[in-house]
Amino acid sequence: MSTYRSEVEAADALKKAYEQARAEIGKVIIGQDEVVKSVLLAIFSNGHCLLVGVPGLAKTLLVQTVARALDLNFNRIQFTPDLMPSDIIGSEILGEDRSFKFIHGPVFSNIILADEINRTPPKTQAALLEAMQEKAVTAAGVTYKLPQPFFVLATQNPIEQEGTYPLPEAQLDRFMFNIALTYPTFAEELQVVKNTTGTTVAEVHKVLNAEQIMFFQKLVRDIPVTDHVLEYAVKLVSKTRPQSEFATPQIKRLLTWGAGPRASQFLVLGAKCHAVISGKYSPDIEDVQAVAKAILRHRIVRSYQAEAEGLSADQIIEQLF
């Protein structure tokens, strides 16, 4: 669909589209700038996000607003202990003509909000995670392609863990970013209350469509990367593995398990996209570091020593730099 004369012009268009989308989302979502940035980075990199934060931090509103700004279809799935895979992907029913027909489930949408994904059993979690990986679902031996682009934003409450089914590491690895939401500042909360307790409703304008997003996703993959940046990204991931030749004695003491190759792939893709929205045409080491925490924090397993010392995953990742 390219109407751009060069990749440089297309990269400039992506940067402009990102800034416009961020401005439109900012009309509704006050503060949370880094969260909005990470969600848009993931969309343009064709990845999924896991959003970790306490209730009431506008996670649902954020996804709805992103969908409106990008002119994409949106569905919210509330995960509960009794949710079945067919409630997500759909099921076959017997029609009036005595033949079976497949009824699409809520996963057939561009953007899915999987609310409290750790509240449902592994069988149902796996149904969504398969759709995330394959971008398709299978029912009664027939494969159905999901609409493109397809983006999942799953939420978890970090406080209330009773009656939950934590995502295994292999399934966590499907998410490009693990985004941590924090409470707003006093000034931001004041603005939120002011904006949401009156009659004025912010109007969000559409700045992109599905075809343009898919074009920009391909553009991100076409961004060139120098060998030293590639090597830095792969070495950074290797440093998280206690058995690696690159792991320091400190890392061997603090981690029991490190990130896999998918982390290296996401680091490079995320760095490419971060470079473009920052006005550059090729990523450097700073771009890799800018996305590293969100990509690595859910892929490393801390040791008992690290937990006893109160070291967070982010603090350990900073030591890798």
mmCIF file of C-alpha atoms in Angstrom:
data_model
loop_
_atom_site.group_PDB
_atom_site.id
_atom_site.type_symbol
_atom_site.label_atom_id
_atom_site.label_comp_id
_atom_site.label_asym_id
_atom_site.label_seq_id
_atom_site.Cartn_x
_atom_site.Cartn_y
_atom_site.Cartn_z
ATOM 1 C CA MET A 1 0.000 0.000 0.000
ATOM 2 C CA SER A 2 3.069 2.198 0.164
ATOM 3 C CA THR A 3 2.585 5.733 -1.158
ATOM 4 C CA TYR A 4 5.973 6.763 0.221
ATOM 5 C CA ARG A 5 8.885 7.416 -2.114
ATOM 6 C CA SER A 6 11.506 5.957 0.212
ATOM 7 C CA GLU A 7 11.916 4.048 3.465
ATOM 8 C CA VAL A 8 13.146 7.257 5.084
ATOM 9 C CA GLU A 9 9.882 8.978 4.182
ATOM 10 C CA ALA A 10 7.909 5.962 5.462
ATOM 11 C CA ALA A 11 9.881 6.000 8.737
ATOM 12 C CA ASP A 12 9.079 9.698 9.152
ATOM 13 C CA ALA A 13 5.398 8.864 8.561
ATOM 14 C CA LEU A 14 5.517 6.200 11.286
ATOM 15 C CA LYS A 15 7.026 8.691 13.731
ATOM 16 C CA LYS A 16 4.302 11.213 12.881
ATOM 17 C CA ALA A 17 1.543 8.586 13.205
ATOM 18 C CA TYR A 18 2.928 7.518 16.593
ATOM 19 C CA GLU A 19 2.961 11.114 17.852
ATOM 20 C CA GLN A 20 -0.612 11.696 16.608
ATOM 21 C CA ALA A 21 -1.869 8.474 18.228
ATOM 22 C CA ARG A 22 -0.144 9.322 21.488
ATOM 23 C CA ALA A 23 -1.687 12.803 21.461
ATOM 24 C CA GLU A 24 -5.192 11.435 20.845
ATOM 25 C CA ILE A 25 -4.842 8.787 23.573
ATOM 26 C CA GLY A 26 -3.480 11.487 25.896
ATOM 27 C CA LYS A 27 -6.838 13.302 25.696
ATOM 28 C CA VAL A 28 -8.359 10.469 27.744
ATOM 29 C CA ILE A 29 -5.451 8.767 29.526
ATOM 30 C CA ILE A 30 -3.791 11.213 31.912
ATOM 31 C CA GLY A 31 -0.188 10.381 32.846
ATOM 32 C CA GLN A 32 0.886 6.778 32.100
ATOM 33 C CA ASP A 33 3.041 8.137 29.257
ATOM 34 C CA GLU A 34 5.460 5.207 29.366
ATOM 35 C CA VAL A 35 2.577 2.723 29.381
ATOM 36 C CA VAL A 36 0.974 4.317 26.302
ATOM 37 C CA LYS A 37 4.382 4.414 24.600
ATOM 38 C CA SER A 38 4.991 0.712 25.312
ATOM 39 C CA VAL A 39 1.544 -0.334 24.057
ATOM 40 C CA LEU A 40 2.043 1.557 20.776
ATOM 41 C CA LEU A 41 5.565 0.153 20.427
ATOM 42 C CA ALA A 42 4.164 -3.365 20.821
ATOM 43 C CA ILE A 43 1.439 -2.758 18.223
ATOM 44 C CA PHE A 44 3.893 -1.424 15.636
ATOM 45 C CA SER A 45 6.261 -4.327 16.452
ATOM 46 C CA ASN A 46 3.401 -6.864 16.112
ATOM 47 C CA GLY A 47 3.727 -8.051 19.723
ATOM 48 C CA HIS A 48 1.436 -8.604 22.721
ATOM 49 C CA CYS A 49 1.470 -6.965 26.166
ATOM 50 C CA LEU A 50 0.969 -8.156 29.724
ATOM 51 C CA LEU A 51 -0.201 -5.257 31.896
ATOM 52 C CA VAL A 52 0.433 -5.635 35.617
ATOM 53 C CA GLY A 53 -1.308 -3.180 37.929
ATOM 54 C CA VAL A 54 -3.877 -2.840 40.689
ATOM 55 C CA PRO A 55 -7.562 -2.244 39.766
ATOM 56 C CA GLY A 56 -8.683 1.262 38.852
ATOM 57 C CA LEU A 57 -5.660 2.369 36.808
ATOM 58 C CA ALA A 58 -7.661 2.730 33.546
ATOM 59 C CA LYS A 59 -6.394 -0.441 31.871
ATOM 60 C CA THR A 60 -9.702 -1.104 30.084
ATOM 61 C CA LEU A 61 -10.107 2.558 29.179
ATOM 62 C CA LEU A 62 -6.571 2.596 27.779
ATOM 63 C CA VAL A 63 -7.259 -0.328 25.426
ATOM 64 C CA GLN A 64 -10.618 1.110 24.324
ATOM 65 C CA THR A 65 -8.971 4.459 23.596
ATOM 66 C CA VAL A 66 -6.111 2.851 21.654
ATOM 67 C CA ALA A 67 -8.659 0.908 19.569
ATOM 68 C CA ARG A 68 -10.590 4.110 18.791
ATOM 69 C CA ALA A 69 -7.461 6.072 17.841
ATOM 70 C CA LEU A 70 -6.238 3.272 15.570
ATOM 71 C CA ASP A 71 -9.705 2.481 14.133
ATOM 72 C CA LEU A 72 -9.542 -1.170 15.212
ATOM 73 C CA ASN A 73 -12.201 -3.576 16.515
ATOM 74 C CA PHE A 74 -12.022 -4.203 20.259
ATOM 75 C CA ASN A 75 -13.333 -6.968 22.546
ATOM 76 C CA ARG A 76 -12.952 -7.402 26.289
ATOM 77 C CA ILE A 77 -12.910 -10.883 27.807
ATOM 78 C CA GLN A 78 -13.314 -11.133 31.582
ATOM 79 C CA PHE A 79 -11.393 -14.209 32.674
ATOM 80 C CA THR A 80 -13.073 -16.243 35.437
ATOM 81 C CA PRO A 81 -12.493 -19.743 36.895
ATOM 82 C CA ASP A 82 -15.449 -21.176 34.930
ATOM 83 C CA LEU A 83 -14.470 -19.706 31.540
ATOM 84 C CA MET A 84 -14.076 -22.410 28.872
ATOM 85 C CA PRO A 85 -11.889 -22.338 25.711
ATOM 86 C CA SER A 86 -15.044 -22.284 23.544
ATOM 87 C CA ASP A 87 -16.108 -19.073 25.340
ATOM 88 C CA ILE A 88 -13.021 -17.435 23.810
ATOM 89 C CA ILE A 89 -12.523 -18.980 20.389
ATOM 90 C CA GLY A 90 -16.154 -19.879 19.588
ATOM 91 C CA SER A 91 -17.936 -23.170 18.963
ATOM 92 C CA GLU A 92 -19.940 -25.143 16.441
ATOM 93 C CA ILE A 93 -23.711 -25.183 16.709
ATOM 94 C CA LEU A 94 -26.353 -27.153 14.870
ATOM 95 C CA GLY A 95 -28.230 -24.840 12.531
ATOM 96 C CA GLU A 96 -31.835 -24.956 11.401
ATOM 97 C CA ASP A 97 -30.744 -26.732 8.219
ATOM 98 C CA ARG A 98 -29.344 -29.577 10.385
ATOM 99 C CA SER A 99 -25.738 -28.677 9.495
ATOM 100 C CA PHE A 100 -23.059 -27.447 11.843
ATOM 101 C CA LYS A 101 -21.758 -23.911 11.596
ATOM 102 C CA PHE A 102 -18.995 -22.197 13.521
ATOM 103 C CA ILE A 103 -19.931 -19.198 15.664
ATOM 104 C CA HIS A 104 -16.973 -16.888 16.160
ATOM 105 C CA GLY A 105 -15.970 -16.127 19.741
ATOM 106 C CA PRO A 106 -14.771 -12.754 21.070
ATOM 107 C CA VAL A 107 -11.155 -13.538 20.092
ATOM 108 C CA PHE A 108 -12.105 -12.631 16.511
ATOM 109 C CA SER A 109 -11.212 -8.977 16.865
ATOM 110 C CA ASN A 110 -8.191 -6.742 16.258
ATOM 111 C CA ILE A 111 -7.555 -5.857 19.902
ATOM 112 C CA ILE A 112 -8.384 -8.201 22.792
ATOM 113 C CA LEU A 113 -8.355 -7.148 26.420
ATOM 114 C CA ALA A 114 -7.855 -10.347 28.427
ATOM 115 C CA ASP A 115 -8.861 -9.031 31.826
ATOM 116 C CA GLU A 116 -7.260 -10.856 34.786
ATOM 117 C CA ILE A 117 -5.869 -13.662 32.641
ATOM 118 C CA ASN A 118 -4.521 -15.418 35.755
ATOM 119 C CA ARG A 119 -8.071 -15.958 37.081
ATOM 120 C CA THR A 120 -8.830 -18.745 34.610
ATOM 121 C CA PRO A 121 -7.487 -22.355 34.494
ATOM 122 C CA PRO A 122 -4.490 -23.263 32.265
ATOM 123 C CA LYS A 123 -6.684 -24.954 29.623
ATOM 124 C CA THR A 124 -8.485 -21.679 28.887
ATOM 125 C CA GLN A 125 -5.286 -19.623 29.148
ATOM 126 C CA ALA A 126 -3.724 -21.934 26.568
ATOM 127 C CA ALA A 127 -6.602 -21.365 24.125
ATOM 128 C CA LEU A 128 -5.876 -17.641 24.042
ATOM 129 C CA LEU A 129 -2.105 -18.081 23.999
ATOM 130 C CA GLU A 130 -2.364 -20.438 21.020
ATOM 131 C CA ALA A 131 -4.361 -17.782 19.171
ATOM 132 C CA MET A 132 -1.669 -15.228 20.057
ATOM 133 C CA GLN A 133 1.088 -17.410 18.645
ATOM 134 C CA GLU A 134 -0.613 -18.823 15.554
ATOM 135 C CA LYS A 135 -2.916 -15.853 14.766
ATOM 136 C CA ALA A 136 -5.559 -18.513 14.081
ATOM 137 C CA VAL A 137 -7.862 -20.897 15.965
ATOM 138 C CA THR A 138 -8.875 -24.469 15.187
ATOM 139 C CA ALA A 139 -12.335 -25.917 15.839
ATOM 140 C CA ALA A 140 -13.523 -29.365 14.717
ATOM 141 C CA GLY A 141 -10.422 -29.749 12.543
ATOM 142 C CA VAL A 142 -10.975 -26.484 10.669
ATOM 143 C CA THR A 143 -8.540 -23.574 11.033
ATOM 144 C CA TYR A 144 -9.932 -20.046 11.107
ATOM 145 C CA LYS A 145 -7.629 -17.059 10.581
ATOM 146 C CA LEU A 146 -7.967 -14.187 13.042
ATOM 147 C CA PRO A 147 -8.426 -10.609 11.774
ATOM 148 C CA GLN A 148 -5.213 -8.694 11.205
ATOM 149 C CA PRO A 149 -3.627 -6.896 12.911
ATOM 150 C CA PHE A 150 -4.192 -8.960 16.054
ATOM 151 C CA PHE A 151 -3.053 -7.681 19.430
ATOM 152 C CA VAL A 152 -3.670 -9.044 22.952
ATOM 153 C CA LEU A 153 -3.362 -6.956 26.072
ATOM 154 C CA ALA A 154 -3.710 -9.158 29.154
ATOM 155 C CA THR A 155 -3.992 -7.770 32.678
ATOM 156 C CA GLN A 156 -2.952 -9.148 36.047
ATOM 157 C CA ASN A 157 -3.550 -7.851 39.559
ATOM 158 C CA PRO A 158 -0.191 -8.133 41.408
ATOM 159 C CA ILE A 159 -1.790 -7.980 44.871
ATOM 160 C CA GLU A 160 -4.679 -10.434 45.035
ATOM 161 C CA GLN A 161 -3.263 -13.890 44.263
ATOM 162 C CA GLU A 162 -5.899 -16.038 45.997
ATOM 163 C CA GLY A 163 -7.797 -18.259 43.570
ATOM 164 C CA THR A 164 -5.496 -17.502 40.636
ATOM 165 C CA TYR A 165 -3.634 -19.646 38.121
ATOM 166 C CA PRO A 166 -0.297 -17.888 37.459
ATOM 167 C CA LEU A 167 0.896 -18.029 33.866
ATOM 168 C CA PRO A 168 3.757 -20.526 33.393
ATOM 169 C CA GLU A 169 7.062 -19.101 32.135
ATOM 170 C CA ALA A 170 6.591 -20.724 28.716
ATOM 171 C CA GLN A 171 3.290 -18.858 28.298
ATOM 172 C CA LEU A 172 4.612 -15.598 29.733
ATOM 173 C CA ASP A 173 7.262 -15.766 27.009
ATOM 174 C CA ARG A 174 4.535 -15.200 24.396
ATOM 175 C CA PHE A 175 4.159 -11.599 25.583
ATOM 176 C CA MET A 176 6.556 -9.098 24.068
ATOM 177 C CA PHE A 177 6.219 -6.601 26.928
ATOM 178 C CA ASN A 178 5.455 -6.846 30.626
ATOM 179 C CA ILE A 179 4.273 -3.328 31.481
ATOM 180 C CA ALA A 180 4.081 -2.245 35.112
ATOM 181 C CA LEU A 181 1.374 0.308 35.930
ATOM 182 C CA THR A 182 1.896 2.569 38.913
ATOM 183 C CA TYR A 183 -0.388 4.974 40.752
ATOM 184 C CA PRO A 184 -0.708 8.460 39.204
ATOM 185 C CA THR A 185 0.998 11.440 40.795
ATOM 186 C CA PHE A 186 -1.088 13.862 42.863
ATOM 187 C CA ALA A 187 -1.317 16.341 39.953
ATOM 188 C CA GLU A 188 -2.262 13.584 37.482
ATOM 189 C CA GLU A 189 -4.933 12.159 39.785
ATOM 190 C CA LEU A 190 -6.327 15.657 40.297
ATOM 191 C CA GLN A 191 -6.629 16.013 36.502
ATOM 192 C CA VAL A 192 -8.214 12.551 36.171
ATOM 193 C CA VAL A 193 -10.884 13.368 38.762
ATOM 194 C CA LYS A 194 -11.526 16.746 37.146
ATOM 195 C CA ASN A 195 -11.938 15.179 33.690
ATOM 196 C CA THR A 196 -14.138 12.267 34.766
ATOM 197 C CA THR A 197 -16.593 13.872 37.187
ATOM 198 C CA GLY A 198 -18.070 16.410 34.786
ATOM 199 C CA THR A 199 -20.174 16.221 31.644
ATOM 200 C CA THR A 200 -17.420 16.890 29.095
ATOM 201 C CA VAL A 201 -16.260 13.832 27.148
ATOM 202 C CA ALA A 202 -12.981 13.964 25.227
ATOM 203 C CA GLU A 203 -13.347 13.156 21.531
ATOM 204 C CA VAL A 204 -10.705 10.772 20.200
ATOM 205 C CA HIS A 205 -10.035 11.070 16.467
ATOM 206 C CA LYS A 206 -8.891 8.167 14.281
ATOM 207 C CA VAL A 207 -5.308 8.604 13.101
ATOM 208 C CA LEU A 208 -4.612 5.207 11.480
ATOM 209 C CA ASN A 209 -6.373 2.129 10.144
ATOM 210 C CA ALA A 210 -5.617 -1.599 10.033
ATOM 211 C CA GLU A 211 -3.953 -1.494 6.599
ATOM 212 C CA GLN A 212 -1.607 1.323 7.618
ATOM 213 C CA ILE A 213 -0.696 -0.435 10.876
ATOM 214 C CA MET A 214 0.242 -3.623 9.013
ATOM 215 C CA PHE A 215 2.343 -1.553 6.590
ATOM 216 C CA PHE A 216 4.197 0.034 9.521
ATOM 217 C CA GLN A 217 4.674 -3.399 11.145
ATOM 218 C CA LYS A 218 6.438 -4.553 7.978
ATOM 219 C CA LEU A 219 8.429 -1.314 7.855
ATOM 220 C CA VAL A 220 9.763 -1.921 11.382
ATOM 221 C CA ARG A 221 11.087 -5.313 10.281
ATOM 222 C CA ASP A 222 12.803 -3.667 7.286
ATOM 223 C CA ILE A 223 14.753 -1.216 9.480
ATOM 224 C CA PRO A 224 18.489 -2.039 9.194
ATOM 225 C CA VAL A 225 20.480 -2.965 12.318
ATOM 226 C CA THR A 226 24.248 -2.844 12.664
ATOM 227 C CA ASP A 227 26.101 -5.972 13.788
ATOM 228 C CA HIS A 228 27.322 -4.418 17.040
ATOM 229 C CA VAL A 229 23.730 -3.581 18.110
ATOM 230 C CA LEU A 230 22.588 -7.119 17.248
ATOM 231 C CA GLU A 231 25.488 -8.558 19.226
ATOM 232 C CA TYR A 232 24.720 -6.267 22.173
ATOM 233 C CA ALA A 233 21.067 -7.402 22.265
ATOM 234 C CA VAL A 234 21.961 -11.104 22.118
ATOM 235 C CA LYS A 235 24.736 -10.700 24.696
ATOM 236 C CA LEU A 236 22.368 -8.812 27.020
ATOM 237 C CA VAL A 237 19.957 -11.749 26.945
ATOM 238 C CA SER A 238 22.798 -14.265 27.337
ATOM 239 C CA LYS A 239 23.932 -12.441 30.487
ATOM 240 C CA THR A 240 20.627 -13.365 32.155
ATOM 241 C CA ARG A 241 21.438 -17.102 31.892
ATOM 242 C CA PRO A 242 23.452 -18.286 34.907
ATOM 243 C CA GLN A 243 25.078 -21.045 32.838
ATOM 244 C CA SER A 244 26.186 -18.624 30.077
ATOM 245 C CA GLU A 245 29.818 -17.638 29.512
ATOM 246 C CA PHE A 246 28.682 -13.977 29.662
ATOM 247 C CA ALA A 247 26.998 -14.231 33.074
ATOM 248 C CA THR A 248 28.859 -12.439 35.873
ATOM 249 C CA PRO A 249 29.283 -14.040 39.329
ATOM 250 C CA GLN A 250 26.715 -11.534 40.629
ATOM 251 C CA ILE A 251 24.110 -12.580 38.042
ATOM 252 C CA LYS A 252 24.790 -16.277 38.759
ATOM 253 C CA ARG A 253 24.022 -15.518 42.400
ATOM 254 C CA LEU A 254 20.852 -13.488 41.731
ATOM 255 C CA LEU A 255 19.158 -15.495 38.936
ATOM 256 C CA THR A 256 18.213 -19.155 38.666
ATOM 257 C CA TRP A 257 16.892 -18.942 35.109
ATOM 258 C CA GLY A 258 17.331 -16.530 32.222
ATOM 259 C CA ALA A 259 15.544 -15.357 29.095
ATOM 260 C CA GLY A 260 15.267 -17.415 25.903
ATOM 261 C CA PRO A 261 15.943 -16.536 22.239
ATOM 262 C CA ARG A 262 12.509 -14.927 21.839
ATOM 263 C CA ALA A 263 13.747 -12.155 24.156
ATOM 264 C CA SER A 264 16.629 -11.426 21.759
ATOM 265 C CA GLN A 265 14.194 -11.221 18.836
ATOM 266 C CA PHE A 266 11.862 -8.871 20.723
ATOM 267 C CA LEU A 267 14.799 -6.707 21.883
ATOM 268 C CA VAL A 268 15.861 -6.107 18.299
ATOM 269 C CA LEU A 269 12.297 -5.513 17.025
ATOM 270 C CA GLY A 270 11.501 -3.208 19.958
ATOM 271 C CA ALA A 271 14.769 -1.312 19.476
ATOM 272 C CA LYS A 272 13.995 -0.828 15.770
ATOM 273 C CA CYS A 273 10.567 0.627 16.525
ATOM 274 C CA HIS A 274 11.905 2.755 19.401
ATOM 275 C CA ALA A 275 14.556 4.179 17.072
ATOM 276 C CA VAL A 276 12.012 5.191 14.434
ATOM 277 C CA ILE A 277 9.666 6.944 16.874
ATOM 278 C CA SER A 278 12.728 8.725 18.280
ATOM 279 C CA GLY A 279 13.590 10.146 14.852
ATOM 280 C CA LYS A 280 16.389 7.703 13.961
ATOM 281 C CA TYR A 281 16.639 5.355 10.984
ATOM 282 C CA SER A 282 18.598 2.592 12.698
ATOM 283 C CA PRO A 283 18.652 1.500 16.357
ATOM 284 C CA ASP A 284 21.612 1.946 18.685
ATOM 285 C CA ILE A 285 22.440 0.477 22.089
ATOM 286 C CA GLU A 286 20.320 3.124 23.876
ATOM 287 C CA ASP A 287 17.249 1.885 21.988
ATOM 288 C CA VAL A 288 17.910 -1.689 23.125
ATOM 289 C CA GLN A 289 18.242 -0.527 26.723
ATOM 290 C CA ALA A 290 15.053 1.559 26.448
ATOM 291 C CA VAL A 291 12.908 -1.541 25.842
ATOM 292 C CA ALA A 292 14.971 -4.083 27.808
ATOM 293 C CA LYS A 293 13.171 -3.916 31.168
ATOM 294 C CA ALA A 294 9.689 -4.469 29.726
ATOM 295 C CA ILE A 295 10.979 -7.365 27.605
ATOM 296 C CA LEU A 296 13.149 -9.102 30.212
ATOM 297 C CA ARG A 297 11.358 -8.599 33.546
ATOM 298 C CA HIS A 298 8.920 -11.499 33.024
ATOM 299 C CA ARG A 299 11.539 -13.797 31.479
ATOM 300 C CA ILE A 300 14.006 -14.024 34.344
ATOM 301 C CA VAL A 301 13.598 -16.041 37.545
ATOM 302 C CA ARG A 302 15.167 -14.525 40.668
ATOM 303 C CA SER A 303 17.057 -16.669 43.158
ATOM 304 C CA TYR A 304 16.237 -16.936 46.854
ATOM 305 C CA GLN A 305 19.203 -14.631 47.539
ATOM 306 C CA ALA A 306 17.795 -11.934 45.269
ATOM 307 C CA GLU A 307 14.359 -12.195 46.894
ATOM 308 C CA ALA A 308 15.893 -12.139 50.380
ATOM 309 C CA GLU A 309 17.831 -8.979 49.479
ATOM 310 C CA GLY A 310 14.652 -7.383 48.127
ATOM 311 C CA LEU A 311 16.062 -6.948 44.629
ATOM 312 C CA SER A 312 13.430 -6.516 41.913
ATOM 313 C CA ALA A 313 13.755 -7.868 38.382
ATOM 314 C CA ASP A 314 14.243 -4.288 37.118
ATOM 315 C CA GLN A 315 17.154 -3.694 39.502
ATOM 316 C CA ILE A 316 18.854 -6.879 38.309
ATOM 317 C CA ILE A 317 18.321 -5.902 34.652
ATOM 318 C CA GLU A 318 19.958 -2.537 35.330
ATOM 319 C CA GLN A 319 23.056 -4.410 36.518
ATOM 320 C CA LEU A 320 23.195 -6.115 33.093
ATOM 321 C CA PHE A 321 23.640 -2.749 31.362
#
